Amino acid sequence: MSEQRTPLPDDFHAWLTERGEDAHALVWVDAASEPTGWAETEAPRLGETGITRTGAGLTRIAVQEVTHGRMETLRRWLQLDDGTRQLAVVTTEFGGLREHTPGQLAADLLHDRDSDEARLTDMLAGWFYRRNAEAPQGLELGWIAAAAAWTCHMRALADYPPPSVLNRSLERAGEFDEATTDLVVDTALQITNLIDRLERAHRPRAELVEDWHTAQALAADVPALTALADWLLDQIALRDAPAQQLRAVLEPDLTDYLHDRGTDRSLLAAPVPALDTPRAAHLVQARETVRAYTAAAHSGREHEAQQLLDAFPIPARTLATSGPAATWRDHSGTATDAVEALAAQRAAATAEDGTDHFADPELLHAEASYLAAREGQLHLMHDALGRLAFPAPAPRALPEELAPVAAGQTQRRVIEAFGTVKRAAEALDGQIHYRLQQPAPAHRRATNGPETDLLIRALGALENTAPSAAPMDEGYIRARVRKAMGHPAASAGAPPVTPAAHDEAHAQALALAAGSPTPGVHR
């Protein structure tokens, strides 16, 4: 008996335990929506959702139904799997939750004397045929997609479809020939070898680049490999110094969110608030841009990669903290945490007793490049925010003509730090909304109010910041040109001076630039 689309209970483990000892939950798992980590050390496990790993949020799941027994569970999984959404099989075990792959269920059934092997073979052949027939690529590319799906989900049973399963699938499709058989087996083995290489530690960048090219080529026909290709790009970027400098410039400041996540769970009276939408969007943009650079740099498109680097100049590391930045850090606990966390990262990266001597030298160099660029970027951010929230009065000795120049530095610093005034406003608005989420974690309830007020103050000043220069008034410029052309200035009592040829040409150029016909000037 199944329970269709059951709402997620408060205690999912207890709820599933009550369903019986052999209860299996079929749950749909949404992809993680907050890609906050850049340095994940564990590769994605193809065929698994990872929903039962430590730290995974069960809010990402929706219960489809509960089945009993391995045969019924596998049968329903094979029927429901559509190749686009992630469908996991979850049971309770040793006081926790465990995820089973369909291949594990099939392998257990194959070694069970009481199971019907002929029925098992028929179910697997039907699913394998359907994955080919429903593949959007069609023709032989459908078999590539089916072979990839088998390797992802059924590897615990076999690296590629056994002859009994493959032959029956090919017969259903009317393509029972040696060429198709070789295509399926070769594709499955290629993906199997790729998965095996992912388990190696301390892999050089050249090997990661080779695997990325393989995964990228297959992902065009097998969407399930897209996440793996992206993960490989991230691992390559972690070993590429320019990529890490680009990341340091583009990623938003998530110190508050990361601090909440890293706090001891026993100290939290409430769950960690969700990352705000504006900064989450900025983070996705940063990650995609770094991936675009990395892909271009390692695909023979060096000019395209250099254009991305030129578009986002790397800030220089400051030797001294400016007054506005120091003021902002004095009032903002989050800014202080950001500086301290960066210093701790730098100390850990350079400590003689803490350095992993087996680490890739490129990885260490790229990390040092990131930390240096990030320090410069944090200084730009804090300097701009300090100027907004705590504007300094004009110096007494400052000439009057320089007063607007000094005032314009605030907007210039904001643009240097965030790119545009709009993007700065989005970042501040995101931080404010993050802190206003209720209930707030217990460890920052005392400081939440003052920090929020400070951010609101900076945002208000940003919205009232005047542009650094007045917009061009085209009508005023035309009027001045007409006046100059119609009434040339002459000294009193002096005879009119005949304009030289280059003066007439200059006047014609001014008239053309003004976009208006001028007497005596023929276009």
Coordinates of C-alpha atoms in Angstrom, one line a residue:
M1 CA 0.0 0.0 0.0
S2 CA 1.4 3.4 -1.0
E3 CA 0.8 6.9 0.4
Q4 CA 0.8 9.4 -2.4
R5 CA 2.5 12.8 -2.0
T6 CA 2.6 12.7 1.8
P7 CA 3.5 16.1 3.4
L8 CA 6.9 16.1 5.1
P9 CA 6.3 15.3 8.8
D10 CA 8.1 17.2 11.5
D11 CA 10.1 14.2 12.6
F12 CA 10.7 12.3 9.3
H13 CA 12.8 9.6 10.9
A14 CA 10.1 8.7 13.5
W15 CA 7.4 8.9 11.0
L16 CA 9.1 6.5 8.6
T17 CA 10.0 4.1 11.5
E18 CA 6.3 3.8 12.3
R19 CA 5.7 2.5 8.8
G20 CA 7.4 -0.8 9.5
E21 CA 10.7 -2.5 9.5
D22 CA 10.9 -3.0 5.8
A23 CA 9.4 0.5 4.9
H24 CA 11.1 2.4 2.1
A25 CA 10.3 6.0 1.3
L26 CA 10.5 7.2 -2.3
V27 CA 11.2 10.9 -2.1
W28 CA 11.8 13.6 -4.7
V29 CA 14.8 15.7 -3.8
D30 CA 15.3 19.3 -5.0
A31 CA 18.7 20.5 -5.9
A32 CA 20.5 22.6 -3.3
S33 CA 19.7 26.3 -3.9
E34 CA 22.5 27.9 -2.0
P35 CA 25.9 27.1 -3.5
T36 CA 27.9 28.7 -0.7
G37 CA 30.9 26.3 -0.9
W38 CA 33.7 26.6 -3.4
A39 CA 36.1 24.0 -2.0
E40 CA 34.0 20.9 -1.6
T41 CA 36.4 18.0 -1.3
E42 CA 33.9 15.3 -2.0
A43 CA 32.9 14.7 -5.6
P44 CA 29.2 14.3 -6.3
R45 CA 28.1 10.7 -6.1
L46 CA 26.4 9.9 -9.4
G47 CA 23.1 8.2 -8.8
E48 CA 22.8 9.5 -5.2
T49 CA 21.1 12.7 -4.0
G50 CA 23.1 12.9 -0.7
I51 CA 20.0 13.8 1.2
T52 CA 20.9 11.6 4.2
R53 CA 24.4 13.0 4.6
T54 CA 25.3 15.1 7.6
G55 CA 24.1 18.6 7.2
A56 CA 21.7 18.0 4.4
G57 CA 18.4 19.8 4.7
L58 CA 15.3 17.6 4.7
T59 CA 13.3 20.6 3.6
R60 CA 14.4 19.7 0.1
I61 CA 12.4 16.5 -0.1
A62 CA 8.8 15.7 -0.9
V63 CA 7.5 12.2 -0.1
Q64 CA 6.1 10.4 -3.1
E65 CA 5.1 7.2 -1.4
V66 CA 6.1 4.5 1.0
T67 CA 6.7 1.0 -0.2
H68 CA 7.5 -2.3 1.6
G69 CA 10.1 -4.7 0.4
R70 CA 13.0 -4.3 -2.0
M71 CA 11.3 -5.8 -5.0
E72 CA 8.3 -3.5 -4.8
T73 CA 10.5 -0.5 -4.0
L74 CA 12.7 -1.1 -7.0
R75 CA 9.7 -1.7 -9.3
R76 CA 8.1 1.7 -8.3
W77 CA 11.5 3.5 -8.6
L78 CA 11.9 2.2 -12.1
Q79 CA 8.4 3.3 -13.0
L80 CA 8.7 6.8 -11.5
D81 CA 12.2 7.7 -12.6
D82 CA 12.0 10.3 -15.4
G83 CA 15.7 11.2 -15.9
T84 CA 15.2 14.8 -14.9
R85 CA 14.2 14.9 -11.3
Q86 CA 16.1 13.2 -8.5
L87 CA 14.2 10.3 -6.9
A88 CA 15.8 8.8 -3.7
V89 CA 15.1 5.7 -1.8
V90 CA 15.4 6.3 2.0
T91 CA 15.1 3.9 5.0
T92 CA 15.8 4.2 8.7
E93 CA 18.9 2.5 10.0
F94 CA 20.9 2.7 13.3
G95 CA 18.9 5.7 14.5
G96 CA 19.4 7.6 11.3
L97 CA 18.4 7.7 7.7
R98 CA 20.1 5.8 4.8
E99 CA 19.9 6.3 1.1
H100 CA 19.8 3.3 -1.2
T101 CA 20.6 3.3 -4.9
P102 CA 18.4 1.2 -7.2
G103 CA 21.6 -0.8 -8.1
Q104 CA 22.0 -1.7 -4.4
L105 CA 18.4 -2.9 -4.3
A106 CA 18.9 -4.9 -7.5
A107 CA 22.1 -6.5 -6.3
D108 CA 20.5 -7.6 -3.0
L109 CA 17.6 -9.1 -4.9
L110 CA 19.9 -10.9 -7.3
H111 CA 21.6 -12.6 -4.4
D112 CA 18.3 -13.4 -2.7
R113 CA 17.2 -17.0 -3.4
D114 CA 13.5 -16.1 -2.9
S115 CA 13.5 -13.3 -5.5
D116 CA 12.3 -13.9 -9.1
E117 CA 15.3 -13.3 -11.3
A118 CA 13.3 -13.4 -14.5
R119 CA 11.0 -10.7 -13.2
L120 CA 14.0 -8.6 -12.1
T121 CA 15.6 -8.9 -15.5
D122 CA 12.4 -7.8 -17.2
M123 CA 12.0 -4.8 -15.0
L124 CA 15.6 -3.6 -15.6
A125 CA 15.3 -4.2 -19.3
G126 CA 12.1 -2.2 -19.5
W127 CA 13.6 0.7 -17.6
F128 CA 16.8 0.7 -19.7
Y129 CA 14.7 0.6 -23.0
R130 CA 12.5 3.5 -21.7
R131 CA 15.5 5.6 -20.8
N132 CA 16.7 5.3 -24.4
A133 CA 13.2 5.7 -26.0
E134 CA 12.4 8.9 -23.9
A135 CA 15.8 10.5 -24.3
P136 CA 15.4 13.8 -26.1
Q137 CA 18.5 13.2 -28.2
G138 CA 17.0 10.2 -30.0
L139 CA 18.8 7.7 -32.3
E140 CA 22.1 6.4 -31.0
L141 CA 22.5 9.3 -28.6
G142 CA 19.5 7.8 -26.7
W143 CA 21.5 4.7 -26.0
I144 CA 24.4 6.9 -24.7
A145 CA 22.0 8.6 -22.3
A146 CA 20.6 5.2 -21.2
A147 CA 24.1 3.8 -20.7
A148 CA 25.0 6.8 -18.5
A149 CA 21.8 6.4 -16.5
W150 CA 22.7 2.7 -15.9
T151 CA 26.2 3.6 -14.7
C152 CA 24.9 6.3 -12.4
H153 CA 22.1 4.3 -10.8
M154 CA 22.9 0.6 -11.3
R155 CA 26.7 0.5 -10.8
A156 CA 26.3 -1.4 -7.5
L157 CA 24.8 -4.2 -9.6
A158 CA 27.1 -4.0 -12.7
D159 CA 29.2 -1.3 -14.4
Y160 CA 27.2 -1.8 -17.6
P161 CA 23.9 -3.7 -18.4
P162 CA 24.4 -7.5 -18.2
P163 CA 23.8 -9.3 -21.5
S164 CA 20.4 -10.6 -20.4
V165 CA 19.2 -7.0 -19.7
L166 CA 20.9 -5.4 -22.7
N167 CA 19.8 -7.9 -25.3
R168 CA 16.2 -7.7 -24.2
S169 CA 16.2 -3.9 -24.3
L170 CA 17.8 -3.9 -27.8
E171 CA 15.2 -6.4 -29.0
R172 CA 12.4 -4.2 -27.8
A173 CA 13.9 -1.3 -29.7
G174 CA 14.5 -3.4 -32.8
E175 CA 18.2 -2.5 -32.8
F176 CA 19.8 -5.8 -31.8
D177 CA 23.1 -5.4 -33.4
E178 CA 26.8 -5.5 -32.4
A179 CA 27.4 -1.8 -33.1
T180 CA 24.8 -0.6 -30.6
T181 CA 25.9 -3.2 -28.0
D182 CA 29.5 -1.9 -28.3
L183 CA 28.3 1.8 -28.0
V184 CA 26.4 1.0 -24.7
V185 CA 29.3 -0.9 -23.2
D186 CA 32.0 1.6 -24.2
T187 CA 29.9 4.5 -22.9
A188 CA 29.3 2.8 -19.6
L189 CA 32.9 1.9 -19.1
Q190 CA 34.1 5.4 -20.0
I191 CA 31.8 6.9 -17.3
T192 CA 32.9 4.1 -14.9
N193 CA 36.5 5.0 -15.3
L194 CA 35.7 8.7 -14.9
I195 CA 33.9 7.9 -11.6
D196 CA 36.8 5.8 -10.4
R197 CA 39.3 8.7 -11.0
L198 CA 37.1 11.0 -8.9
E199 CA 38.0 9.0 -5.8
R200 CA 41.7 9.8 -6.1
A201 CA 43.1 12.3 -3.6
H202 CA 45.6 15.1 -4.5
R203 CA 44.9 15.1 -8.2
P204 CA 46.9 17.4 -10.5
R205 CA 45.1 20.1 -12.4
A206 CA 46.0 18.6 -15.8
E207 CA 44.2 15.4 -14.9
L208 CA 41.1 17.3 -13.7
V209 CA 41.1 19.3 -17.0
E210 CA 41.2 16.0 -18.9
D211 CA 38.3 14.6 -16.9
W212 CA 36.3 17.8 -17.3
H213 CA 36.6 17.6 -21.1
T214 CA 35.3 14.0 -20.9
A215 CA 32.4 14.9 -18.7
Q216 CA 31.6 18.1 -20.7
A217 CA 31.4 16.1 -23.9
L218 CA 29.1 13.5 -22.4
A219 CA 27.0 16.1 -20.5
A220 CA 25.8 17.5 -23.8
D221 CA 23.9 14.2 -24.3
V222 CA 23.6 13.1 -20.7
P223 CA 22.2 16.0 -18.5
A224 CA 22.9 13.9 -15.4
L225 CA 26.6 14.6 -15.8
T226 CA 26.2 18.4 -15.8
A227 CA 26.7 18.6 -12.0
L228 CA 29.8 16.5 -12.3
A229 CA 31.2 18.7 -15.0
D230 CA 30.5 21.8 -13.0
W231 CA 32.2 20.3 -9.9
L232 CA 35.3 19.5 -12.0
L233 CA 35.4 23.1 -13.2
D234 CA 35.3 24.3 -9.6
Q235 CA 38.1 22.0 -8.7
I236 CA 40.2 23.3 -11.6
A237 CA 39.4 26.9 -10.6
L238 CA 40.6 26.3 -7.1
R239 CA 44.0 25.5 -8.7
D240 CA 44.0 28.5 -11.0
A241 CA 45.3 31.8 -9.5
P242 CA 43.6 34.2 -11.9
A243 CA 40.3 32.3 -11.4
Q244 CA 40.6 32.7 -7.6
Q245 CA 41.4 36.4 -8.0
L246 CA 38.3 36.8 -10.2
R247 CA 36.3 35.0 -7.5
A248 CA 37.6 37.3 -4.8
V249 CA 36.3 40.3 -6.7
L250 CA 32.9 39.0 -7.6
E251 CA 31.7 37.0 -4.7
P252 CA 29.5 38.9 -2.2
D253 CA 30.3 39.1 1.5
L254 CA 28.5 36.2 3.2
T255 CA 30.3 36.5 6.5
D256 CA 27.1 36.7 8.6
Y257 CA 25.5 33.7 6.9
L258 CA 28.7 31.5 7.0
H259 CA 29.2 32.5 10.7
D260 CA 25.7 31.3 11.5
R261 CA 26.2 28.1 9.7
G262 CA 29.5 27.4 11.5
T263 CA 28.2 28.1 15.0
D264 CA 27.7 25.1 17.2
R265 CA 24.2 23.7 16.7
S266 CA 23.7 23.3 20.4
L267 CA 24.0 27.1 20.8
L268 CA 21.3 27.8 18.2
A269 CA 17.8 28.2 19.5
A270 CA 16.5 28.4 15.9
P271 CA 17.5 27.0 12.5
V272 CA 20.0 28.9 10.4
P273 CA 18.1 31.5 8.3
A274 CA 18.0 31.1 4.6
L275 CA 20.5 33.1 2.6
D276 CA 18.8 36.2 1.2
T277 CA 17.8 36.3 -2.4
P278 CA 20.0 39.3 -3.6
R279 CA 23.3 37.9 -2.3
A280 CA 22.4 34.4 -3.4
A281 CA 21.9 35.7 -6.9
H282 CA 25.2 37.6 -6.7
L283 CA 26.9 34.4 -5.6
V284 CA 25.5 32.4 -8.5
Q285 CA 26.6 35.1 -10.9
A286 CA 30.1 35.0 -9.4
R287 CA 30.3 31.2 -9.6
E288 CA 29.1 31.1 -13.2
T289 CA 31.5 33.8 -14.3
V290 CA 34.5 32.0 -12.7
R291 CA 33.4 28.8 -14.4
A292 CA 33.1 30.7 -17.7
Y293 CA 36.7 32.0 -17.3
T294 CA 38.0 28.5 -16.3
A295 CA 36.3 26.8 -19.2
A296 CA 37.7 29.4 -21.6
A297 CA 41.2 29.3 -20.2
H298 CA 41.4 25.5 -20.5
S299 CA 39.7 25.1 -23.8
G300 CA 42.1 27.1 -26.0
R301 CA 40.1 30.4 -25.8
E302 CA 42.7 32.5 -24.0
H303 CA 41.5 35.8 -25.5
E304 CA 38.0 35.2 -24.1
A305 CA 39.4 34.3 -20.7
Q306 CA 41.6 37.4 -20.7
Q307 CA 38.6 39.6 -21.5
L308 CA 36.8 38.4 -18.4
L309 CA 39.9 39.2 -16.3
D310 CA 40.2 42.6 -17.8
A311 CA 36.5 43.3 -17.1
F312 CA 37.0 42.9 -13.4
P313 CA 40.4 44.4 -12.3
I314 CA 42.0 42.8 -9.3
P315 CA 42.2 45.3 -6.3
A316 CA 45.6 45.9 -4.9
R317 CA 46.2 44.7 -1.3
T318 CA 46.3 47.8 0.9
L319 CA 49.2 48.3 3.3
A320 CA 47.2 50.5 5.7
T321 CA 43.5 50.6 6.7
S322 CA 41.8 53.8 5.6
G323 CA 39.8 55.9 8.1
P324 CA 36.4 55.1 6.7
A325 CA 37.1 51.4 6.6
A326 CA 38.4 51.4 10.2
T327 CA 35.3 53.3 11.3
W328 CA 33.0 50.8 9.6
R329 CA 34.8 47.9 11.2
D330 CA 34.6 49.5 14.6
H331 CA 30.8 49.7 14.4
S332 CA 30.1 46.4 12.4
G333 CA 30.7 43.1 14.0
T334 CA 30.2 41.4 10.7
A335 CA 33.0 43.4 9.1
T336 CA 35.3 42.6 12.0
D337 CA 34.4 38.9 11.6
A338 CA 35.2 39.1 7.9
V339 CA 38.6 40.5 8.5
E340 CA 39.4 38.1 11.3
A341 CA 38.2 35.1 9.2
L342 CA 40.4 36.2 6.3
A343 CA 43.4 36.5 8.7
A344 CA 42.8 33.1 10.1
Q345 CA 42.6 31.6 6.6
R346 CA 45.9 33.3 5.7
A347 CA 47.6 32.0 8.9
A348 CA 46.3 28.5 8.2
A349 CA 47.6 28.6 4.6
T350 CA 51.0 29.8 5.6
A351 CA 51.6 27.9 8.8
E352 CA 54.5 25.5 8.6
D353 CA 52.9 22.9 10.8
G354 CA 49.5 23.2 9.2
T355 CA 50.4 23.0 5.5
D356 CA 49.5 19.7 3.8
H357 CA 52.8 18.7 2.3
F358 CA 51.0 16.5 -0.2
A359 CA 48.8 19.4 -1.5
D360 CA 49.1 20.6 -5.0
P361 CA 51.5 23.6 -5.2
E362 CA 49.1 25.2 -7.6
L363 CA 46.3 24.8 -5.1
L364 CA 48.3 26.6 -2.4
H365 CA 49.4 29.4 -4.8
A366 CA 45.8 29.9 -6.0
E367 CA 44.6 30.1 -2.4
A368 CA 47.3 32.7 -1.5
S369 CA 46.2 34.7 -4.6
Y370 CA 42.6 34.6 -3.5
L371 CA 43.4 35.7 0.0
A372 CA 45.4 38.7 -1.2
A373 CA 42.8 39.8 -3.7
R374 CA 40.0 39.3 -1.2
E375 CA 41.7 41.4 1.4
G376 CA 41.9 44.3 -1.1
Q377 CA 38.2 43.7 -2.1
L378 CA 37.1 43.7 1.6
H379 CA 38.9 47.0 2.1
L380 CA 37.1 48.6 -0.8
M381 CA 33.8 47.4 0.5
H382 CA 34.4 48.6 4.1
D383 CA 35.9 51.9 2.9
A384 CA 32.8 52.6 0.8
L385 CA 30.4 51.6 3.5
G386 CA 32.3 53.7 6.0
R387 CA 32.0 56.7 3.8
L388 CA 28.3 56.2 3.4
A389 CA 27.4 55.6 7.1
F390 CA 29.9 58.0 8.6
P391 CA 30.5 60.9 6.1
A392 CA 33.4 63.1 7.2
P393 CA 33.1 66.9 7.1
A394 CA 35.1 68.7 4.5
P395 CA 38.5 69.7 5.7
R396 CA 38.8 73.4 6.7
A397 CA 41.8 74.0 4.4
L398 CA 40.1 72.4 1.4
P399 CA 39.6 74.9 -1.5
E400 CA 36.0 75.5 -2.4
E401 CA 36.5 74.1 -5.9
L402 CA 37.6 70.8 -4.5
A403 CA 34.6 70.2 -2.2
P404 CA 32.4 68.5 -4.8
V405 CA 35.5 66.5 -5.9
A406 CA 35.9 65.1 -2.4
A407 CA 32.2 64.4 -2.1
G408 CA 32.3 62.5 -5.4
Q409 CA 34.8 60.0 -3.9
T410 CA 32.1 58.2 -2.0
Q411 CA 30.2 57.2 -5.1
R412 CA 33.5 56.3 -6.8
R413 CA 34.5 54.0 -4.0
V414 CA 31.0 52.4 -4.0
I415 CA 31.4 51.7 -7.7
E416 CA 34.9 50.3 -7.2
A417 CA 33.8 48.0 -4.5
F418 CA 30.4 46.8 -5.8
G419 CA 30.5 47.5 -9.6
T420 CA 27.4 49.7 -9.6
V421 CA 25.4 51.7 -7.1
K422 CA 22.4 49.4 -7.8
R423 CA 24.5 46.3 -7.0
A424 CA 25.7 47.9 -3.8
A425 CA 22.0 48.6 -2.8
E426 CA 21.1 45.0 -3.6
A427 CA 23.9 43.7 -1.4
L428 CA 22.9 45.9 1.5
D429 CA 19.2 45.1 1.1
G430 CA 20.0 41.4 1.1
Q431 CA 22.0 41.7 4.4
I432 CA 19.2 43.7 6.0
H433 CA 16.5 41.1 5.0
Y434 CA 18.8 38.3 6.2
R435 CA 19.1 39.9 9.6
L436 CA 15.3 40.6 9.8
Q437 CA 14.4 36.9 9.5
Q438 CA 12.8 35.6 12.6
P439 CA 13.6 33.9 14.8
A440 CA 17.2 35.1 14.9
P441 CA 19.9 32.7 16.1
A442 CA 20.6 33.1 19.8
H443 CA 24.3 33.9 19.4
R444 CA 23.6 37.2 17.6
R445 CA 20.3 38.5 19.1
A446 CA 22.1 41.1 21.2
T447 CA 23.9 42.6 18.2
N448 CA 21.3 42.0 15.5
G449 CA 19.4 45.3 16.1
P450 CA 22.4 47.6 16.0
E451 CA 23.9 45.9 13.0
T452 CA 20.6 46.1 11.1
D453 CA 20.3 49.8 12.0
L454 CA 23.9 50.4 10.7
L455 CA 23.1 48.7 7.4
I456 CA 19.9 50.6 7.0
R457 CA 21.8 53.8 7.6
A458 CA 24.3 53.0 4.9
L459 CA 21.5 52.0 2.5
G460 CA 19.7 55.3 3.1
A461 CA 22.9 57.3 2.5
L462 CA 23.5 55.3 -0.7
E463 CA 20.0 56.1 -2.0
N464 CA 20.6 59.8 -1.4
T465 CA 24.1 59.9 -2.9
A466 CA 24.1 62.5 -5.7
P467 CA 25.7 61.6 -9.0
S468 CA 29.3 62.6 -9.3
A469 CA 28.7 64.8 -12.3
A470 CA 25.7 66.6 -13.7
P471 CA 24.1 65.0 -16.7
M472 CA 24.9 66.5 -20.1
D473 CA 22.3 69.2 -21.1
E474 CA 22.3 69.0 -24.9
G475 CA 20.0 72.0 -25.3
Y476 CA 22.3 74.1 -23.2
I477 CA 25.3 73.1 -25.3
R478 CA 23.4 73.9 -28.6
A479 CA 22.5 77.3 -27.3
R480 CA 26.1 78.1 -26.4
V481 CA 27.3 77.0 -29.8
R482 CA 24.7 79.1 -31.6
K483 CA 25.6 82.1 -29.5
A484 CA 29.3 81.6 -30.1
M485 CA 28.8 81.2 -33.9
G486 CA 26.4 84.0 -34.3
H487 CA 28.2 86.6 -32.0
P488 CA 31.9 86.0 -32.0
A489 CA 33.6 87.8 -29.2
A490 CA 35.8 90.8 -30.1
S491 CA 37.7 93.3 -28.1
A492 CA 36.3 96.8 -27.9
G493 CA 37.5 99.1 -30.7
A494 CA 39.4 96.4 -32.5
P495 CA 38.6 95.6 -36.1
P496 CA 36.8 92.4 -36.8
V497 CA 39.2 89.5 -37.3
T498 CA 38.8 87.3 -40.3
P499 CA 38.6 83.7 -39.0
A500 CA 41.4 81.4 -40.2
A501 CA 40.6 78.3 -42.1
H502 CA 41.2 76.0 -39.2
D503 CA 38.9 78.2 -37.0
E504 CA 36.1 77.7 -39.5
A505 CA 36.6 74.0 -39.6
H506 CA 36.6 73.9 -35.8
A507 CA 33.3 75.8 -35.8
Q508 CA 31.8 73.5 -38.3
A509 CA 32.8 70.5 -36.2
L510 CA 31.1 72.0 -33.1
A511 CA 28.0 72.6 -35.0
L512 CA 27.9 69.1 -36.3
A513 CA 28.5 67.8 -32.8
A514 CA 25.6 69.8 -31.5
G515 CA 23.2 68.1 -34.0
S516 CA 21.7 71.3 -35.2
P517 CA 22.0 73.3 -38.5
T518 CA 24.0 76.5 -38.2
P519 CA 23.8 79.4 -40.5
G520 CA 26.6 79.4 -43.0
V521 CA 27.5 75.8 -42.4
H522 CA 26.6 73.3 -45.1
R523 CA 26.5 69.6 -44.2

